[in-house]
Tab-separated table of C-alpha atoms in Angstrom:
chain	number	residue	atom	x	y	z
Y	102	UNK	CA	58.619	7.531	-101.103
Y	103	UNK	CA	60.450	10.667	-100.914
Y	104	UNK	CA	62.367	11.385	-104.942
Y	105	UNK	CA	63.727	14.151	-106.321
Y	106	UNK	CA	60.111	15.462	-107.355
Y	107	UNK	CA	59.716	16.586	-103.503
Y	108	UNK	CA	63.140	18.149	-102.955
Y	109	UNK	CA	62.579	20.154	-106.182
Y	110	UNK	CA	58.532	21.367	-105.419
Y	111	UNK	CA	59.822	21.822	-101.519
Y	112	UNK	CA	62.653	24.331	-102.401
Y	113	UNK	CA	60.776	26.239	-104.977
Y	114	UNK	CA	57.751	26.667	-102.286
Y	115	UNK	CA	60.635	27.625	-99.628
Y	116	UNK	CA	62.216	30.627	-102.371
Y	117	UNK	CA	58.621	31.638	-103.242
Y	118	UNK	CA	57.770	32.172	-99.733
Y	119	UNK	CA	60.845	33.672	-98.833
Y	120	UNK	CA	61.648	35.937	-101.442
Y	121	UNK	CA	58.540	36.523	-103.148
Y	122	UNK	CA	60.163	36.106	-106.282
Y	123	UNK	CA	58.434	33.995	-109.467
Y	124	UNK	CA	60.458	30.288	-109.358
Y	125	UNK	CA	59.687	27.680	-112.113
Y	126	UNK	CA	60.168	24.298	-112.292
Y	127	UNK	CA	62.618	23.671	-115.173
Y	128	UNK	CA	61.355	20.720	-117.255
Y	129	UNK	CA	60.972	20.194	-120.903
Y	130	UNK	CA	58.631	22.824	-122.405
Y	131	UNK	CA	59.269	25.164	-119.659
Y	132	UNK	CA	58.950	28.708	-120.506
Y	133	UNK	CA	60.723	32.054	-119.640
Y	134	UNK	CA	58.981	34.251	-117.321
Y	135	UNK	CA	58.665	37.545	-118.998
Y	136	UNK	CA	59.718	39.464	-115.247
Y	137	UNK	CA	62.905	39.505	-114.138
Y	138	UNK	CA	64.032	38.514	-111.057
Y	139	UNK	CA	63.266	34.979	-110.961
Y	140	UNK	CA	64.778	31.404	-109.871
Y	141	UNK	CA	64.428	28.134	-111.681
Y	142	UNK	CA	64.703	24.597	-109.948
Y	143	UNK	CA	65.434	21.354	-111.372
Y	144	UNK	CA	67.219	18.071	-110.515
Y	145	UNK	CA	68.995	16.737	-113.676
Y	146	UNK	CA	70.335	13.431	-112.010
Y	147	UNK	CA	69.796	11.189	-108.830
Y	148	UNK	CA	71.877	8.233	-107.913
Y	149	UNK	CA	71.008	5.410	-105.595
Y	150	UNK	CA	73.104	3.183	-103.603
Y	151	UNK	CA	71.907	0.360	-102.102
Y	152	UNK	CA	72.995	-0.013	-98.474
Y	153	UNK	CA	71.794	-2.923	-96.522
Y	154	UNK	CA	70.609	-6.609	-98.457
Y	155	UNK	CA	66.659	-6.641	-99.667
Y	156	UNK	CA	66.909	-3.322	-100.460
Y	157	UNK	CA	65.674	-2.555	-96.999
Y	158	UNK	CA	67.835	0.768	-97.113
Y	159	UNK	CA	68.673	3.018	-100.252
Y	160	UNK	CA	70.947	6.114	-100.065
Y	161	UNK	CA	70.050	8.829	-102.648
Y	162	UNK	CA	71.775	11.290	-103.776
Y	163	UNK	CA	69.663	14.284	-105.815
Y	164	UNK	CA	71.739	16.754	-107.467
Y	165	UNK	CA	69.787	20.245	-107.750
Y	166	UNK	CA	70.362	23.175	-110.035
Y	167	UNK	CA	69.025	26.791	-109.056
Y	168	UNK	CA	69.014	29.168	-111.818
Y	169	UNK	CA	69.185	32.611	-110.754
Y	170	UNK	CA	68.091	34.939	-113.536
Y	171	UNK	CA	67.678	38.635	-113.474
Y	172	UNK	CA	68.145	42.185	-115.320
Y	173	UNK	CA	71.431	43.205	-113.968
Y	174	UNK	CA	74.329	42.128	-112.674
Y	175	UNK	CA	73.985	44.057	-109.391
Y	176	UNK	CA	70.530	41.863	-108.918
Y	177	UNK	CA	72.128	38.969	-109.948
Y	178	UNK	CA	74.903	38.977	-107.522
Y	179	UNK	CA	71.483	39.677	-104.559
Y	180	UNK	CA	69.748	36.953	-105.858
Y	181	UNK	CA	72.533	34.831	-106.013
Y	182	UNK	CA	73.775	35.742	-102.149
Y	183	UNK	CA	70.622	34.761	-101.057
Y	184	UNK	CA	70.146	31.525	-102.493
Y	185	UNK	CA	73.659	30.354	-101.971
Y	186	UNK	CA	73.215	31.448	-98.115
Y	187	UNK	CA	69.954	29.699	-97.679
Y	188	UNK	CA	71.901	26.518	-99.420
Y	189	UNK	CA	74.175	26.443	-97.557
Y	190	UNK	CA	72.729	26.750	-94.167
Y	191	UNK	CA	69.423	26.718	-94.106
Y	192	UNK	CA	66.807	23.850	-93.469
Y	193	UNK	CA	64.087	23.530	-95.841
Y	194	UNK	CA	60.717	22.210	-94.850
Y	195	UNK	CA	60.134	18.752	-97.386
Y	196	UNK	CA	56.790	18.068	-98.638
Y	197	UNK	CA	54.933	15.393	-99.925
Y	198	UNK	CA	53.407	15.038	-103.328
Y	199	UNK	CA	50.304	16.318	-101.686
Y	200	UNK	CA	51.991	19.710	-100.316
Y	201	UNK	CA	51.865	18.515	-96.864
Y	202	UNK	CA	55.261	19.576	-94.567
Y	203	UNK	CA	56.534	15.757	-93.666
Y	204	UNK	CA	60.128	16.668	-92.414
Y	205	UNK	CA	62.601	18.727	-93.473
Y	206	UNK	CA	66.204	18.684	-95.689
Y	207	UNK	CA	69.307	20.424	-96.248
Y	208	UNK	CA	71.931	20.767	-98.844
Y	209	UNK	CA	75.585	18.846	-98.204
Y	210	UNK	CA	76.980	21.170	-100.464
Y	211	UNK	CA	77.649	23.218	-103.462
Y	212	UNK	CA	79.335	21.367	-106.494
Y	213	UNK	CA	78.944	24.076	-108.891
Y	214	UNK	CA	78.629	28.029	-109.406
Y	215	UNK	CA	78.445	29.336	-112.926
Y	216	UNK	CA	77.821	32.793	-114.273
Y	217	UNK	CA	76.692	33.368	-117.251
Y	218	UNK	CA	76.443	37.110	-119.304
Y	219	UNK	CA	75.806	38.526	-122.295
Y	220	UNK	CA	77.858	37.951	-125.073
Y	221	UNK	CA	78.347	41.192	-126.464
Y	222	UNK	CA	79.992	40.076	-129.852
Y	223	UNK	CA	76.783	38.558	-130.945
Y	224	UNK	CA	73.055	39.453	-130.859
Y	225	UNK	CA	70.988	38.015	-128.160
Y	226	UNK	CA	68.425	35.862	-130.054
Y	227	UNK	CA	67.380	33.748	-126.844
Y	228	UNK	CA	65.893	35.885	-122.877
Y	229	UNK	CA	67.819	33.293	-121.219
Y	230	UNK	CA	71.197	34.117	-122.014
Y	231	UNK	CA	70.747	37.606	-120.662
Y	232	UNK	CA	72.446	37.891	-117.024
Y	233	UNK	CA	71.920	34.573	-114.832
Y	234	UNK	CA	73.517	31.955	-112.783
Y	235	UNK	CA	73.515	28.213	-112.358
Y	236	UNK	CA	74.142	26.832	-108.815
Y	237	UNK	CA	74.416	23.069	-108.337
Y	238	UNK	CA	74.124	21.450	-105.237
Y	239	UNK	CA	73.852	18.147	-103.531
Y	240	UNK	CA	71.327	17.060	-101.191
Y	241	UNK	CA	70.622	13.494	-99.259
Y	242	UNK	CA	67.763	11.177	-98.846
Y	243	UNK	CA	67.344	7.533	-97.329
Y	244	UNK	CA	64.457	5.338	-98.549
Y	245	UNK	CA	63.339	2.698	-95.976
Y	246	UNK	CA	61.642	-0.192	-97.487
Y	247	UNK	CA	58.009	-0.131	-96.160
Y	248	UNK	CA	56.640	-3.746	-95.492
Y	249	UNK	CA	52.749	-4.579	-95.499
Protein backbone atom coordinates (compact mmCIF):
# COMPACT_ATOMS: atom_id res chain seq x y z
CA UNK A 1 0.00 0.00 0.00
CA UNK A 2 1.36 3.20 -1.06
CA UNK A 3 0.98 6.07 2.42
CA UNK A 4 2.42 9.06 3.02
CA UNK A 5 5.72 7.26 4.34
CA UNK A 6 6.63 6.69 0.45
CA UNK A 7 5.75 10.14 -0.90
CA UNK A 8 7.86 11.63 1.94
CA UNK A 9 11.24 9.01 1.60
CA UNK A 10 10.60 9.35 -2.47
CA UNK A 11 10.91 13.22 -2.53
CA UNK A 12 13.70 13.48 -0.10
CA UNK A 13 15.73 10.74 -2.32
CA UNK A 14 14.59 12.91 -5.52
CA UNK A 15 16.15 16.54 -3.67
CA UNK A 16 19.19 14.54 -2.46
CA UNK A 17 19.94 13.35 -5.83
CA UNK A 18 19.20 16.40 -7.46
CA UNK A 19 20.65 18.97 -5.48
CA UNK A 20 23.10 17.30 -3.46
CA UNK A 21 21.96 19.06 -0.59
CA UNK A 22 21.52 17.24 3.16
CA UNK A 23 17.35 16.63 3.44
CA UNK A 24 15.91 15.17 6.72
CA UNK A 25 12.95 13.62 7.46
CA UNK A 26 11.12 15.84 9.99
CA UNK A 27 9.67 13.64 12.76
CA UNK A 28 9.69 13.90 16.45
CA UNK A 29 13.28 13.97 17.78
CA UNK A 30 14.59 15.17 14.58
CA UNK A 31 17.64 17.19 14.78
CA UNK A 32 19.15 20.31 13.04
CA UNK A 33 21.82 19.68 10.65
CA UNK A 34 24.72 21.75 11.70
CA UNK A 35 25.38 22.80 7.54
CA UNK A 36 23.41 25.04 5.96
CA UNK A 37 21.77 24.60 2.99
CA UNK A 38 19.44 21.93 3.68
CA UNK A 39 15.63 20.77 3.06
CA UNK A 40 13.35 19.02 5.48
CA UNK A 41 10.29 16.76 4.42
CA UNK A 42 7.36 15.78 6.30
CA UNK A 43 3.63 15.06 5.81
CA UNK A 44 1.67 16.41 8.85
CA UNK A 45 -1.86 15.14 7.65
CA UNK A 46 -3.48 12.66 5.07
CA UNK A 47 -7.14 12.34 4.41
CA UNK A 48 -8.97 9.47 2.83
CA UNK A 49 -12.12 9.33 0.99
CA UNK A 50 -13.71 6.40 0.25
CA UNK A 51 -14.87 6.17 -3.37
CA UNK A 52 -16.55 3.08 -4.53
CA UNK A 53 -18.64 0.47 -1.77
CA UNK A 54 -16.19 -2.34 0.02
CA UNK A 55 -13.67 -0.02 0.13
CA UNK A 56 -12.51 -1.36 -3.18
CA UNK A 57 -11.19 2.28 -4.03
CA UNK A 58 -9.74 4.99 -1.54
CA UNK A 59 -8.69 8.52 -2.66
CA UNK A 60 -5.85 10.01 -0.52
CA UNK A 61 -4.89 13.05 -0.16
CA UNK A 62 -1.12 13.64 1.58
CA UNK A 63 -0.34 17.08 2.40
CA UNK A 64 3.63 17.66 2.32
CA UNK A 65 5.72 20.36 3.89
CA UNK A 66 9.34 21.19 2.47
CA UNK A 67 11.39 23.22 4.71
CA UNK A 68 13.95 25.10 3.00
CA UNK A 69 16.61 26.27 5.43
CA UNK A 70 19.78 28.08 4.74
CA UNK A 71 22.41 30.95 5.79
CA UNK A 72 21.14 33.78 3.78
CA UNK A 73 18.45 35.10 2.27
CA UNK A 74 20.00 35.18 -1.22
CA UNK A 75 20.34 31.10 -0.73
CA UNK A 76 17.14 30.90 0.57
CA UNK A 77 15.32 32.49 -2.22
CA UNK A 78 17.79 29.53 -4.69
CA UNK A 79 16.77 26.91 -2.65
CA UNK A 80 13.40 27.87 -2.53
CA UNK A 81 13.15 28.45 -6.65
CA UNK A 82 14.23 25.17 -7.03
CA UNK A 83 12.04 23.26 -4.96
CA UNK A 84 8.95 25.19 -5.79
CA UNK A 85 9.87 24.56 -9.66
CA UNK A 86 10.44 20.90 -9.25
CA UNK A 87 6.84 20.98 -7.27
CA UNK A 88 5.29 22.26 -9.41
CA UNK A 89 6.23 20.51 -12.53
CA UNK A 90 8.21 17.91 -12.07
CA UNK A 91 7.50 14.05 -11.74
CA UNK A 92 9.04 12.31 -8.96
CA UNK A 93 9.99 8.69 -9.15
CA UNK A 94 7.75 6.83 -5.95
CA UNK A 95 9.31 4.12 -4.09
CA UNK A 96 8.40 1.43 -2.05
CA UNK A 97 9.24 0.84 1.56
CA UNK A 98 12.05 -1.22 0.21
CA UNK A 99 13.63 1.75 -2.02
CA UNK A 100 12.57 0.13 -5.13
CA UNK A 101 11.21 2.85 -8.08
CA UNK A 102 7.36 1.40 -8.44
CA UNK A 103 5.83 4.43 -10.38
CA UNK A 104 6.01 7.80 -10.12
CA UNK A 105 3.90 11.10 -8.53
CA UNK A 106 3.42 14.66 -8.79
CA UNK A 107 2.24 17.52 -6.75
CA UNK A 108 -1.54 19.09 -7.58
CA UNK A 109 -0.43 22.07 -6.04
CA UNK A 110 0.95 24.49 -3.62
CA UNK A 111 -1.37 25.44 -0.59
CA UNK A 112 1.15 27.29 1.28
CA UNK A 113 4.49 29.46 1.09
CA UNK A 114 5.84 30.92 4.28
CA UNK A 115 9.03 32.76 5.04
CA UNK A 116 10.34 32.93 7.99
CA UNK A 117 13.56 35.40 9.32
CA UNK A 118 15.24 36.44 12.05
CA UNK A 119 13.69 38.36 14.54
CA UNK A 120 16.03 40.96 15.20
CA UNK A 121 14.34 42.39 18.44
CA UNK A 122 15.15 39.27 20.28
CA UNK A 123 18.12 36.87 20.61
CA UNK A 124 18.09 33.79 18.59
CA UNK A 125 18.06 30.99 21.23
CA UNK A 126 16.84 28.18 18.67
CA UNK A 127 19.22 27.33 14.65
CA UNK A 128 15.90 26.92 13.23
CA UNK A 129 14.54 30.22 13.33
CA UNK A 130 17.50 31.58 11.43
CA UNK A 131 16.49 32.20 7.58
CA UNK A 132 14.06 29.34 6.16
CA UNK A 133 10.90 28.57 4.42
CA UNK A 134 7.92 26.29 4.71
CA UNK A 135 6.25 25.14 1.44
CA UNK A 136 3.08 23.05 1.64
CA UNK A 137 1.80 21.14 -1.02
CA UNK A 138 -0.74 18.60 -2.01
CA UNK A 139 -0.20 15.45 -3.68
CA UNK A 140 -2.69 12.37 -4.78
CA UNK A 141 -2.81 8.70 -4.30
CA UNK A 142 -5.52 5.89 -5.02
CA UNK A 143 -5.43 2.66 -2.97
CA UNK A 144 -6.98 -0.36 -4.80
CA UNK A 145 -8.15 -3.00 -2.53
CA UNK A 146 -5.97 -6.11 -3.26
CA UNK A 147 -8.03 -9.44 -3.01
CA UNK A 148 -6.32 -12.94 -2.25
Amino acid sequence: MITSYNIVVSLRKYLIDKYGLKTVIKTMGWKVPKERPFYSVSSPTTNHLTLAKNKELIHGVVLVEVGCYADSLVELNEITTNVKSDILYSTIPLLSDSGEVIGAFSFSEIVGDTEITDDDTQPVQNETVRNRRYIEARASIAMLKEYY
